[in-house]
JSON list of C-alpha atoms in Angstrom, two decimals:
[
{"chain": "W", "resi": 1, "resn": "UNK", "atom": "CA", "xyz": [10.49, -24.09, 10.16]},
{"chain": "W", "resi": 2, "resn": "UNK", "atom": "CA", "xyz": [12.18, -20.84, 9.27]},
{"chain": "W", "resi": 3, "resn": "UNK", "atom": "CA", "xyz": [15.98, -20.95, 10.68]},
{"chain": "W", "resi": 4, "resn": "UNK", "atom": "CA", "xyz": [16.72, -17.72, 9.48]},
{"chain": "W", "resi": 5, "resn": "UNK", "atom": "CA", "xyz": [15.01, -14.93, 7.67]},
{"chain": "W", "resi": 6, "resn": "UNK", "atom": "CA", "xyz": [11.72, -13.31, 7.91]},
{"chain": "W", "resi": 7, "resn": "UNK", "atom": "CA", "xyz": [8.55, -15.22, 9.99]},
{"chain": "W", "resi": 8, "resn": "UNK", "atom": "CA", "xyz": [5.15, -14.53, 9.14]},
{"chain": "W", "resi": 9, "resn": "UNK", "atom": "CA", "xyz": [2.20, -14.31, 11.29]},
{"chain": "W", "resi": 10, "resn": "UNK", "atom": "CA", "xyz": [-1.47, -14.62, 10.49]},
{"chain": "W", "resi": 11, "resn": "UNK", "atom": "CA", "xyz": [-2.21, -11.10, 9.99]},
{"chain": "W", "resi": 12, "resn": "UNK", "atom": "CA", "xyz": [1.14, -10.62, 7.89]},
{"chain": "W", "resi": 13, "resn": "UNK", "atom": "CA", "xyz": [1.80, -12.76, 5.35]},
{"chain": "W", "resi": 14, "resn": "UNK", "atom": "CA", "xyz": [5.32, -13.15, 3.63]},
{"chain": "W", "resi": 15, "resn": "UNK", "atom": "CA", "xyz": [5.91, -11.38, 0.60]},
{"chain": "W", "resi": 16, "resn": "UNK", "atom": "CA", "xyz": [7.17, -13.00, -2.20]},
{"chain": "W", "resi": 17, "resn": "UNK", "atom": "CA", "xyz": [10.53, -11.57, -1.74]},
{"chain": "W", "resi": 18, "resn": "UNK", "atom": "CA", "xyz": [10.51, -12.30, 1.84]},
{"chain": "W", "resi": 19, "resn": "UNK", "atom": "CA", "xyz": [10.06, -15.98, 0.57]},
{"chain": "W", "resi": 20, "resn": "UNK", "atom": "CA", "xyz": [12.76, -15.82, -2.02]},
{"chain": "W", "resi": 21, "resn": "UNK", "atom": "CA", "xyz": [14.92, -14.48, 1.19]},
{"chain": "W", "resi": 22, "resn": "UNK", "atom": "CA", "xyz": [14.50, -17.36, 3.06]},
{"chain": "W", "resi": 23, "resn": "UNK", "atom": "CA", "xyz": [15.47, -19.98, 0.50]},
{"chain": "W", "resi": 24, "resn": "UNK", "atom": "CA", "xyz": [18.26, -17.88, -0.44]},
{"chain": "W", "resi": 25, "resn": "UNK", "atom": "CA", "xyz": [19.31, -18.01, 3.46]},
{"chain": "W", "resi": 26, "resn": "UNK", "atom": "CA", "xyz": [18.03, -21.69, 4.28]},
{"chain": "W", "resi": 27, "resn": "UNK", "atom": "CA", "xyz": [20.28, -23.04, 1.34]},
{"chain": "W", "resi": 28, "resn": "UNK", "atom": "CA", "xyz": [23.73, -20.56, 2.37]},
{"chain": "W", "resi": 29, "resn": "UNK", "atom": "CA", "xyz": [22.86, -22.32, 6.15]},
{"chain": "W", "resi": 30, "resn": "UNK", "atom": "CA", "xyz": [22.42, -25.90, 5.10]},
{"chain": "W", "resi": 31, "resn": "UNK", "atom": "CA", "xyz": [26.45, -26.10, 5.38]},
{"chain": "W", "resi": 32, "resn": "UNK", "atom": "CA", "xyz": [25.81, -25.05, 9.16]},
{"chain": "W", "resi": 33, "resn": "UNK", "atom": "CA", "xyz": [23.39, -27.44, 9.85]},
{"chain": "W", "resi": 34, "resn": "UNK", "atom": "CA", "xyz": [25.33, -29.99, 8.72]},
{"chain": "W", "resi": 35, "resn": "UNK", "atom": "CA", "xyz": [27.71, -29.27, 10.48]},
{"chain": "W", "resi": 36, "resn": "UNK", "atom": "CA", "xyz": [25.95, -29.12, 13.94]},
{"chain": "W", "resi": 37, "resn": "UNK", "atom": "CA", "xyz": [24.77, -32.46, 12.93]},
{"chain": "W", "resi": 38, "resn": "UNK", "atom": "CA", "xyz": [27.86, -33.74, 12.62]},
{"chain": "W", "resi": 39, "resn": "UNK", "atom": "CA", "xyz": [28.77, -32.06, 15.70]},
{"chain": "W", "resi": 40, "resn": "UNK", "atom": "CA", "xyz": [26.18, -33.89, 17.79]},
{"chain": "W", "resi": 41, "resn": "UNK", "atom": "CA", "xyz": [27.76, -37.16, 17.25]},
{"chain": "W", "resi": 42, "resn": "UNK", "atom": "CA", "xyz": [26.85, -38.01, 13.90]},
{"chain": "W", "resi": 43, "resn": "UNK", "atom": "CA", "xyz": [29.28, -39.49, 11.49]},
{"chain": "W", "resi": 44, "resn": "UNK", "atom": "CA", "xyz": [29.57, -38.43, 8.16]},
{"chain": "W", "resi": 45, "resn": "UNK", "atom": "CA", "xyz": [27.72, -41.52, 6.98]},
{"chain": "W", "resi": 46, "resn": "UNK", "atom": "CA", "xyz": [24.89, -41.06, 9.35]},
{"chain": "W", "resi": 47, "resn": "UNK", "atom": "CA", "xyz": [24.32, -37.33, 7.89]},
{"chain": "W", "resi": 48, "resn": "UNK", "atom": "CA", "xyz": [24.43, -38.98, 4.15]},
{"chain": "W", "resi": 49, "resn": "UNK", "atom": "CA", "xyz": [21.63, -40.87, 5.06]},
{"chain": "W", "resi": 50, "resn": "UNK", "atom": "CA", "xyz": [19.60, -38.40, 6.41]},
{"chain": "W", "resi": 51, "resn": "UNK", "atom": "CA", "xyz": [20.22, -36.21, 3.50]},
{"chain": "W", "resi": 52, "resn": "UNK", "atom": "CA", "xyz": [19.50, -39.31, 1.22]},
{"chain": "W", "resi": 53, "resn": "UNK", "atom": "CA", "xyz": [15.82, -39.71, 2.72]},
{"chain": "W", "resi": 54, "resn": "UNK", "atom": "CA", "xyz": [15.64, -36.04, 2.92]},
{"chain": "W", "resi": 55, "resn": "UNK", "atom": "CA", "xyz": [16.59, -36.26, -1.16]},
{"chain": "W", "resi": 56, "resn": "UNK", "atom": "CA", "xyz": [14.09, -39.31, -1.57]},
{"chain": "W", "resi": 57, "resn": "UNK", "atom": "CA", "xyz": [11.57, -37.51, 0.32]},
{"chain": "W", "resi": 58, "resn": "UNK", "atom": "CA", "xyz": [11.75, -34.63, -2.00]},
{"chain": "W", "resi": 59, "resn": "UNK", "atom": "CA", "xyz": [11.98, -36.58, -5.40]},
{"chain": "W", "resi": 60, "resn": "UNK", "atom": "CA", "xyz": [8.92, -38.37, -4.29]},
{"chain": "W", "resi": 61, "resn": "UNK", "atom": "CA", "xyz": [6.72, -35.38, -3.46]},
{"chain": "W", "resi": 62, "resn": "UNK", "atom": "CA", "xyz": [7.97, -33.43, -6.88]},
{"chain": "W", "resi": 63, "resn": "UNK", "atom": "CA", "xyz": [6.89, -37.12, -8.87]},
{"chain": "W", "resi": 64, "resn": "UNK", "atom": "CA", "xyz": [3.29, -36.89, -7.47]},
{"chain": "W", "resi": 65, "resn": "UNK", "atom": "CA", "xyz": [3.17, -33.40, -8.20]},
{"chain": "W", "resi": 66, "resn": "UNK", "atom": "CA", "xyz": [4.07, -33.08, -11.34]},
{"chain": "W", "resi": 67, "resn": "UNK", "atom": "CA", "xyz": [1.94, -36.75, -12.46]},
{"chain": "W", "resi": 68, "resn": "UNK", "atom": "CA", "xyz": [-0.80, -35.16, -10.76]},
{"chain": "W", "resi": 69, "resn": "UNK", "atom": "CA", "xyz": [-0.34, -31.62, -12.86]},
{"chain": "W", "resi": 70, "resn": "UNK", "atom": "CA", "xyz": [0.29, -33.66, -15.63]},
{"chain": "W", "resi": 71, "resn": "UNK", "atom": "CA", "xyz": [-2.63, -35.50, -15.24]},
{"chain": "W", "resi": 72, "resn": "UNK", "atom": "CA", "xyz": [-4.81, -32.98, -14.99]},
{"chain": "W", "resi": 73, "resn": "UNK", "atom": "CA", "xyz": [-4.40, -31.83, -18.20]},
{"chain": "W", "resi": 74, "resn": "UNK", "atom": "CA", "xyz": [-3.51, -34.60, -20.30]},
{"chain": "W", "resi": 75, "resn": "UNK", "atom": "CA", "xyz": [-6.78, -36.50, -18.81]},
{"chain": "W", "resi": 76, "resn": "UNK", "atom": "CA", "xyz": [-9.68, -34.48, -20.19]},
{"chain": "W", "resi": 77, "resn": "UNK", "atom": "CA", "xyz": [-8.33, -34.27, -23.35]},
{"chain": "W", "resi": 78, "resn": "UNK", "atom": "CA", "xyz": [-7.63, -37.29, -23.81]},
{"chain": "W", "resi": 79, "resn": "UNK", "atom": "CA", "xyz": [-11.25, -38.69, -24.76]},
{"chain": "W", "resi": 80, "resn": "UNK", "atom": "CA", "xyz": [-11.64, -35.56, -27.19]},
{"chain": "W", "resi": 81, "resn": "UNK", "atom": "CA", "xyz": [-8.57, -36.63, -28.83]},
{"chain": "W", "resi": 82, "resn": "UNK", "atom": "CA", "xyz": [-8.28, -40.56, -29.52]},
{"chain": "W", "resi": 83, "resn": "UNK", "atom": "CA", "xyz": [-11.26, -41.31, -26.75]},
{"chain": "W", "resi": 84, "resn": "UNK", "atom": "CA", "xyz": [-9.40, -43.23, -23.89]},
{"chain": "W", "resi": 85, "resn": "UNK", "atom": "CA", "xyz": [-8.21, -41.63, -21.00]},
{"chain": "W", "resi": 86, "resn": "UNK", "atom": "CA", "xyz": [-4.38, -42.57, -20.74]},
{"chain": "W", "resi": 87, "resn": "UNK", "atom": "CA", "xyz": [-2.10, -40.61, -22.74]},
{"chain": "W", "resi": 88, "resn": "UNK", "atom": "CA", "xyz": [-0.97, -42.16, -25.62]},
{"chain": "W", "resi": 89, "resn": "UNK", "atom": "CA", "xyz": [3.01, -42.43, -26.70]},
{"chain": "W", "resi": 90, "resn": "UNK", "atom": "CA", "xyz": [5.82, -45.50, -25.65]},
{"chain": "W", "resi": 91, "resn": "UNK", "atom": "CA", "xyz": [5.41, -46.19, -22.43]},
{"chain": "W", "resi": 92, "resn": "UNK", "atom": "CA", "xyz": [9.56, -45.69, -21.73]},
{"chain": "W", "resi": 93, "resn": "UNK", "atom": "CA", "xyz": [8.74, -41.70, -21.42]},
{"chain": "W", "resi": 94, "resn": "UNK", "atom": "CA", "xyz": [7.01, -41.83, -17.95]},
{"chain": "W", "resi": 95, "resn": "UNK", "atom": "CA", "xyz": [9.74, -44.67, -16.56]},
{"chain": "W", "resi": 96, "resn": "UNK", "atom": "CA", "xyz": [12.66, -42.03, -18.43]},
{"chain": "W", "resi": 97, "resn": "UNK", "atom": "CA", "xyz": [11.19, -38.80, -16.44]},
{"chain": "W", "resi": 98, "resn": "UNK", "atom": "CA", "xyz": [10.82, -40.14, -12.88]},
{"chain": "W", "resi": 99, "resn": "UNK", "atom": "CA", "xyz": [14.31, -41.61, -13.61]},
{"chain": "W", "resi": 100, "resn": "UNK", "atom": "CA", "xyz": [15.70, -38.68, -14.53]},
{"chain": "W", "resi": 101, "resn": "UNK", "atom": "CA", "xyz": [14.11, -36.64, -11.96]},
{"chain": "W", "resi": 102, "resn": "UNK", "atom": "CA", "xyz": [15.42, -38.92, -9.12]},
{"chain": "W", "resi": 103, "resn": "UNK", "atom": "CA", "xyz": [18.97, -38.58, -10.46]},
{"chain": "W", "resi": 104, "resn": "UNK", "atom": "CA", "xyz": [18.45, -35.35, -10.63]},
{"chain": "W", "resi": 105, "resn": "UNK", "atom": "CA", "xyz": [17.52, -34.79, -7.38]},
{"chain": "W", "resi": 106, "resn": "UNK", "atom": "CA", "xyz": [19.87, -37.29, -5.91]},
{"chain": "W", "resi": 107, "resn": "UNK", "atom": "CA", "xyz": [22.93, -34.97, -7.30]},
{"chain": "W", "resi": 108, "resn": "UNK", "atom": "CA", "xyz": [21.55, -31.47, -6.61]},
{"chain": "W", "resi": 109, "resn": "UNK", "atom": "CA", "xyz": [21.17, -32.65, -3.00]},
{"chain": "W", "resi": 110, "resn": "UNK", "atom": "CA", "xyz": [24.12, -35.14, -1.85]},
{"chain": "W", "resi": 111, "resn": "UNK", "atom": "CA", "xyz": [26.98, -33.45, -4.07]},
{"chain": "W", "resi": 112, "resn": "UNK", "atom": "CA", "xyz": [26.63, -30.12, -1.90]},
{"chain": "W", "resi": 113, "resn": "UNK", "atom": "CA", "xyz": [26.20, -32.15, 1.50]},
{"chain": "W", "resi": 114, "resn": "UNK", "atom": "CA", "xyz": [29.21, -34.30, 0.56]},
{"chain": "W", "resi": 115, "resn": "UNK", "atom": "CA", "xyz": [31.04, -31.22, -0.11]},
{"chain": "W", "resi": 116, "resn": "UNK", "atom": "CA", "xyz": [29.63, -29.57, 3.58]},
{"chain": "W", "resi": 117, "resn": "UNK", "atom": "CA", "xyz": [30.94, -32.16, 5.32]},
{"chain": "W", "resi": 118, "resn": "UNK", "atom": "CA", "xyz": [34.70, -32.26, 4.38]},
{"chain": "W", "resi": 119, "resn": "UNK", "atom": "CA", "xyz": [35.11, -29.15, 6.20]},
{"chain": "W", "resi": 120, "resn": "UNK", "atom": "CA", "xyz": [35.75, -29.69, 9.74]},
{"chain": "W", "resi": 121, "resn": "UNK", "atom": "CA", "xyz": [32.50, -30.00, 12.02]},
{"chain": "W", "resi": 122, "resn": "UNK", "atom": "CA", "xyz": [33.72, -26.91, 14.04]},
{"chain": "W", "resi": 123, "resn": "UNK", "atom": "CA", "xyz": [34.75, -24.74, 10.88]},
{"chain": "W", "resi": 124, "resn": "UNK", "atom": "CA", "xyz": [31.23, -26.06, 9.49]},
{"chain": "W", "resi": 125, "resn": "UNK", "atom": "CA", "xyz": [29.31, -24.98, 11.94]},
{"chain": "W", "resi": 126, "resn": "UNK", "atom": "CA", "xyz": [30.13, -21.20, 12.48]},
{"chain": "W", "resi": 127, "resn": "UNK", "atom": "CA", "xyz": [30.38, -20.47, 8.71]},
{"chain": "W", "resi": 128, "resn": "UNK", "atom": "CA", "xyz": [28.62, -17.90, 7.46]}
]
């Protein structure tokens, strides 16, 4: 869902600076729509933990992602290599990256939200 920017249709596909528009929009709104949240009876602990799953959400997608690009090319070469299949290395490097990506993730997303929703809901709501 597109809250502001530029829509696309089936016969006119977004551009890639179109795209780039509408994340550059969608993350100077966020603020906004935090704010209406708030705004519809929402404490600031009930928006925290929609952001959270919204952050958890997103760390999980980007963790399958990337295992699964990661997997599909450490996996072939693998057997040409040392013949098995799993990667070889300590196996604290996988457990170390989905850490860190979760952290992360975590920060890039709640710090900014936390920071939204000092403001007052009204002031929030009609920034620009």
């Amino acid at each position: 869902m597109v809250v502001t920017g530029f829509n696309s249709t089936r016969a006119r596909k977004r551009t890639a600076g179109r795209k780039g528009a509408n994340r550059v929009l969608a993350a100077r709104r966020a603020p906004a729509e935090h704010g209406f949240a708030h705004l519809k009876d929402s404490a600031r602990g009930q928006v925290m933990w929609m952001v959270s799953v919204e952050a958890l959400v997103t760390a999980l997608i980007g963790i399958v992602l990337g295992t699964g690009v990661a997997a599909g090319s450490l996996v072939p070469f693998g057997p040409a290599l040392d013949g098995s299949v799993l990667p070889s290395g300590p196996g604290w490097i996988y457990p170390t990256i989905v850490g860190t990506a979760v952290a992360l993730t975590f920060a890039t997303i709640l710090f900014p939200a936390s920071v939204a929703l000092r403001a007052r809901p009204v002031e929030a709501a009609v920034a620009p």
